[in-house]
Coordinates of N, CA and C in Angstrom, one line a residue:
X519 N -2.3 -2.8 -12.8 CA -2.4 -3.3 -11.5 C -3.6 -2.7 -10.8
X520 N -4.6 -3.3 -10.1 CA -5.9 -2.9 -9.3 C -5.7 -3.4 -8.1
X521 N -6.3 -2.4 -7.2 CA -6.6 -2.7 -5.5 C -8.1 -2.4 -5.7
X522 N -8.3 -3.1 -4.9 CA -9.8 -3.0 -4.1 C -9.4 -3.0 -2.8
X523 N -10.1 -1.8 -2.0 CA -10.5 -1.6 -0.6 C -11.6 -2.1 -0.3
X524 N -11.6 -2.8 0.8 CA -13.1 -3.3 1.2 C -13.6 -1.7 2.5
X525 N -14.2 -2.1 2.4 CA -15.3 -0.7 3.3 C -14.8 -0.5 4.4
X526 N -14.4 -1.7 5.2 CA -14.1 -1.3 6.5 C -11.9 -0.4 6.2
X527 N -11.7 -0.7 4.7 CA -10.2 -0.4 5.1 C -10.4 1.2 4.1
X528 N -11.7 1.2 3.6 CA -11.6 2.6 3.0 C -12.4 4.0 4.3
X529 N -12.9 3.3 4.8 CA -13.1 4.3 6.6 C -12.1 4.3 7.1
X530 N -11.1 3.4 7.3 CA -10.0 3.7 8.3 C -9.0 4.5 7.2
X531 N -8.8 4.5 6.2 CA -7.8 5.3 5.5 C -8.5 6.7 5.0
X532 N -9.7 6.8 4.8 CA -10.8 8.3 4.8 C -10.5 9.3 6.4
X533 N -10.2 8.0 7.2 CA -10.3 8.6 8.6 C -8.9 9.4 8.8
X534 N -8.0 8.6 8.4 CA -6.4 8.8 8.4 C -6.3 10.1 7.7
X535 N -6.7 9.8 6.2 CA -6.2 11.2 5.5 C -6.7 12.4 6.3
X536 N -7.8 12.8 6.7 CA -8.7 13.8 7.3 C -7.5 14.1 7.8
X537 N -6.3 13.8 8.8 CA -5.8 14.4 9.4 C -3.9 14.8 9.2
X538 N -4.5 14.4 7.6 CA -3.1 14.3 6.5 C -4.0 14.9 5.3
X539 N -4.3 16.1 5.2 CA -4.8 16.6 3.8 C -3.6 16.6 2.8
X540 N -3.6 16.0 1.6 CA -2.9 16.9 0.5 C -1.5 15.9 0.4
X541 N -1.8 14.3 1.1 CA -0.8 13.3 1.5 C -1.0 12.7 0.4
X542 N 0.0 11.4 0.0 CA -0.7 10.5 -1.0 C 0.2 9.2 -0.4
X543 N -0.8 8.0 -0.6 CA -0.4 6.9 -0.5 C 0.7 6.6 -1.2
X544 N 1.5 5.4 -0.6 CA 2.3 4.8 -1.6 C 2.8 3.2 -1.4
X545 N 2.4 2.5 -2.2 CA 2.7 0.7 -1.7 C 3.9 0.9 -2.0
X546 N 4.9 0.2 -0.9 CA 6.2 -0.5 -1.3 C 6.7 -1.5 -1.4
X547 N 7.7 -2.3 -1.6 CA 8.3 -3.5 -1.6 C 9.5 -3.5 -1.2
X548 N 10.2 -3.7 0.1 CA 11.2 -3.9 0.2 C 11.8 -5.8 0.2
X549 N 12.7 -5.5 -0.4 CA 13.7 -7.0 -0.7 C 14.1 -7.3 0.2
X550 N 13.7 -8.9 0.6 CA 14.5 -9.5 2.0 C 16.1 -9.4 2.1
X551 N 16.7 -9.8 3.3 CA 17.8 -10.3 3.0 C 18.6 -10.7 2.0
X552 N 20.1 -10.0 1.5 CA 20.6 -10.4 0.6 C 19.6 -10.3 -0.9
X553 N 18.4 -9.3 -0.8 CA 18.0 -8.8 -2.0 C 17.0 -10.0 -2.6
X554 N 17.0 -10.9 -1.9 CA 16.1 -11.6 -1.9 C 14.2 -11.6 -2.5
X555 N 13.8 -11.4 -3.7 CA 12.6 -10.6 -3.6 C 11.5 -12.1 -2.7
X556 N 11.8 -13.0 -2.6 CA 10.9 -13.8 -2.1 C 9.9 -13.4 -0.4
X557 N 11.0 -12.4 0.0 CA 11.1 -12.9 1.1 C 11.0 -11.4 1.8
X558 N 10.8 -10.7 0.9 CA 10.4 -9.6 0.8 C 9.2 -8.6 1.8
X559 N 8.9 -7.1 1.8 CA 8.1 -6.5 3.0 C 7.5 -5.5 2.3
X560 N 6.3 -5.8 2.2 CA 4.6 -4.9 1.8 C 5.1 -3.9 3.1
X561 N 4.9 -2.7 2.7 CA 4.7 -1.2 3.3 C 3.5 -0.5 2.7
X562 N 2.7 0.2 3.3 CA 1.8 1.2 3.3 C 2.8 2.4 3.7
X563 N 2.7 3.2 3.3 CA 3.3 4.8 3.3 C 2.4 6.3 2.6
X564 N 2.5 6.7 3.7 CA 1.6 8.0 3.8 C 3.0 9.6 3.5
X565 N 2.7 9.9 2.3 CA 3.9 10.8 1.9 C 3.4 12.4 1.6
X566 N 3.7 13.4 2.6 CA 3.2 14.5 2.4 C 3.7 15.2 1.1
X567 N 4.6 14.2 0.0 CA 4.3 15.2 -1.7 C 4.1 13.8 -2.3
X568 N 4.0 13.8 -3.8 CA 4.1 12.5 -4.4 C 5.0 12.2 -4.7
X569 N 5.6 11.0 -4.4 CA 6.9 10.2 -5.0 C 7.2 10.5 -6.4
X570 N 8.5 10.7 -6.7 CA 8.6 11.0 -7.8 C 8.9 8.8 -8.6
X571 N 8.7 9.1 -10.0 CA 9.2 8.3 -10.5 C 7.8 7.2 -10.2
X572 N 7.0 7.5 -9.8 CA 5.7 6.2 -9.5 C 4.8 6.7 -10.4
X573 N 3.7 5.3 -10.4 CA 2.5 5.7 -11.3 C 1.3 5.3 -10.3
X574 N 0.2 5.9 -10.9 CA -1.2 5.4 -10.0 C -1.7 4.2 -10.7
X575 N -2.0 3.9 -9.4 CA -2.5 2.0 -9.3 C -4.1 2.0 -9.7
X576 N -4.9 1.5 -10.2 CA -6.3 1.6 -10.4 C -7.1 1.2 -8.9
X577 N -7.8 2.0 -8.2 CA -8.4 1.2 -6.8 C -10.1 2.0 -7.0
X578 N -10.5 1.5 -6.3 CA -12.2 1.4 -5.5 C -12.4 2.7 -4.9
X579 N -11.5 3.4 -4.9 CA -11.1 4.6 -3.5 C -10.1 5.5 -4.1
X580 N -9.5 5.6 -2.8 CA -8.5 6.7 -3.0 C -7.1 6.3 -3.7
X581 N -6.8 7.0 -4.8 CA -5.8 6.9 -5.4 C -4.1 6.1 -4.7
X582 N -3.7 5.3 -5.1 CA -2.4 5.0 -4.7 C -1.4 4.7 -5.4
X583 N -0.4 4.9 -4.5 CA 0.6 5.1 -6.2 C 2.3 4.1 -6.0
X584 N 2.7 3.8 -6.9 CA 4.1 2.6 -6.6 C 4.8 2.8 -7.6
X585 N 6.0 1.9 -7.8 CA 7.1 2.2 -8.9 C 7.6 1.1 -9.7
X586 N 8.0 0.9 -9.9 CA 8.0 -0.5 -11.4 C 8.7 -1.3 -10.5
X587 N 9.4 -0.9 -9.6 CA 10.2 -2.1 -9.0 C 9.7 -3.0 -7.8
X588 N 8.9 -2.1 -7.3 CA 7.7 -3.0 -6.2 C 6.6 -3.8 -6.8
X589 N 6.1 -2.8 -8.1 CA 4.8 -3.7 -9.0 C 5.6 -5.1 -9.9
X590 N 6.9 -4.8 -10.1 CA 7.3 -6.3 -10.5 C 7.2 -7.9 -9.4
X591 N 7.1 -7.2 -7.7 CA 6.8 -8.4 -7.0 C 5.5 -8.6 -6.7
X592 N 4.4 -8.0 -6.8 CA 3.4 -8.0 -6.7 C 2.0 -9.0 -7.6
X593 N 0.9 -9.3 -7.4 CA 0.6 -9.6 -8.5 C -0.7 -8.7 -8.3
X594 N -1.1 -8.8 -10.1 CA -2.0 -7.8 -10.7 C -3.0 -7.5 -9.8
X595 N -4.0 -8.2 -9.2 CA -5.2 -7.6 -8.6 C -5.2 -8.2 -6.8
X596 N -5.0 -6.8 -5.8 CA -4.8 -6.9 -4.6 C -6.2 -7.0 -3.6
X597 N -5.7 -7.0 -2.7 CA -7.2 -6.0 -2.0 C -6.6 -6.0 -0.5
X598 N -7.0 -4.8 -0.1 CA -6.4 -4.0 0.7 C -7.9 -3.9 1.6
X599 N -7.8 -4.9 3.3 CA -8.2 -4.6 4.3 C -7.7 -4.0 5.4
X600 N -9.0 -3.6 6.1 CA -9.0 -3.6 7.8 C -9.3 -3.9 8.5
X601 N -8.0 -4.4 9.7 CA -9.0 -5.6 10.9 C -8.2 -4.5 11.8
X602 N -9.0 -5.4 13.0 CA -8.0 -4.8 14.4 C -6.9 -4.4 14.7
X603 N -5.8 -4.9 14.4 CA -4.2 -4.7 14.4 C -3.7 -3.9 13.4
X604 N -4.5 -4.0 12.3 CA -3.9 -2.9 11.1 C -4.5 -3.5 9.7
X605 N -3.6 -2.8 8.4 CA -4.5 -2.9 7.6 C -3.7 -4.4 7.0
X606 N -4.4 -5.3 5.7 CA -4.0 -6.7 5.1 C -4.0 -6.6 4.5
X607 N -3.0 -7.0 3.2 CA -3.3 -7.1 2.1 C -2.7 -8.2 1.4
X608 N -3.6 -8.8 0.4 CA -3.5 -9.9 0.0 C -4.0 -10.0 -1.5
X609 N -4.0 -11.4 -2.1 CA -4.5 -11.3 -3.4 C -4.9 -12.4 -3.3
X610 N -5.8 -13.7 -4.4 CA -6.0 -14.5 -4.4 C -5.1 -15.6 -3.8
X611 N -3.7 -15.6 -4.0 CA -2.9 -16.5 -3.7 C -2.1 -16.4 -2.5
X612 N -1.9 -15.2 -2.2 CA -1.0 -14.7 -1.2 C -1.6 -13.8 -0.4
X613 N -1.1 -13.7 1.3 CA -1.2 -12.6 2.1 C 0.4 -12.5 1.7
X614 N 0.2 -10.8 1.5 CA 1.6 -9.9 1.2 C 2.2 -9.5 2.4
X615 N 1.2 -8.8 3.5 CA 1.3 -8.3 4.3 C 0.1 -8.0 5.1
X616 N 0.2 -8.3 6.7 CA -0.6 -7.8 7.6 C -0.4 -7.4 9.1
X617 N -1.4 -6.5 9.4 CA -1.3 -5.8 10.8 C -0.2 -4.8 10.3
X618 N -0.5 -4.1 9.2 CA 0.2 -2.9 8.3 C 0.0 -1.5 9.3
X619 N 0.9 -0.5 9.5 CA 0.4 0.5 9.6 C 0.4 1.4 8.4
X620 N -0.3 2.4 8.4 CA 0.2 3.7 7.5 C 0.9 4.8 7.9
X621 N 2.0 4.0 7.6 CA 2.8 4.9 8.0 C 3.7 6.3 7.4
X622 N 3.6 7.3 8.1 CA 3.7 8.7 7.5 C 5.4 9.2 7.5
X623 N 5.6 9.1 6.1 CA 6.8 9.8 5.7 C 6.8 10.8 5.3
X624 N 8.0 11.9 5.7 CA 7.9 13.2 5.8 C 9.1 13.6 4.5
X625 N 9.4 14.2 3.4 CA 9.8 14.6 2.7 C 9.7 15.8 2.0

């Protein structure tokens, strides 16, 4: 699985970490209703250790990392923007999610 950051979403996340040293990303997938994967919720997560049980994603940038059960809804090659409301992410066929925050979990 690859992400690509476009420039404007690898400044806003350069900018983020600066004030989260020693954090690490983490894409998630939560299951809609009743476990539903269609229907499903892209998360960005900022985790002060690394998730156990995940592997690193190939990207443009800074390292990110997920777990076999989120990369099964996903497809292979993403890309991960920034607009005004937050960050988007999409792939050829799909917006996954947008106006994302990075949001910081404490563990």
């Amino acid at each position: 699985m690859n992400i690509h950051f476009t420039e404007q979403a690898i400044d806003q996340i350069v900018q983020q970490l600066q004030s989260y040293e020693d954090s690490f990303i983490f894409l998630s997938y939560e299951l809609g209703g009743c476990g539903n994967p269609l229907d499903g919720a892209v998360r960005l997560q900022l985790f002060n250790k690394k998730p156990k049980n995940t592997r690193t994603l190939e990207t443009n940038s800074v390292p990110v990392y997920i777990n076999s059960s989120a990369q099964m809804h996903l497809e292979k090659d993403l890309m991960i923007d920034f607009q005004s409301t937050g960050y988007l992410i999409k792939s050829n066929n799909q917006i996954y999610g947008y106006s994302l925050k990075l949001e910081r979990i404490n563990e």
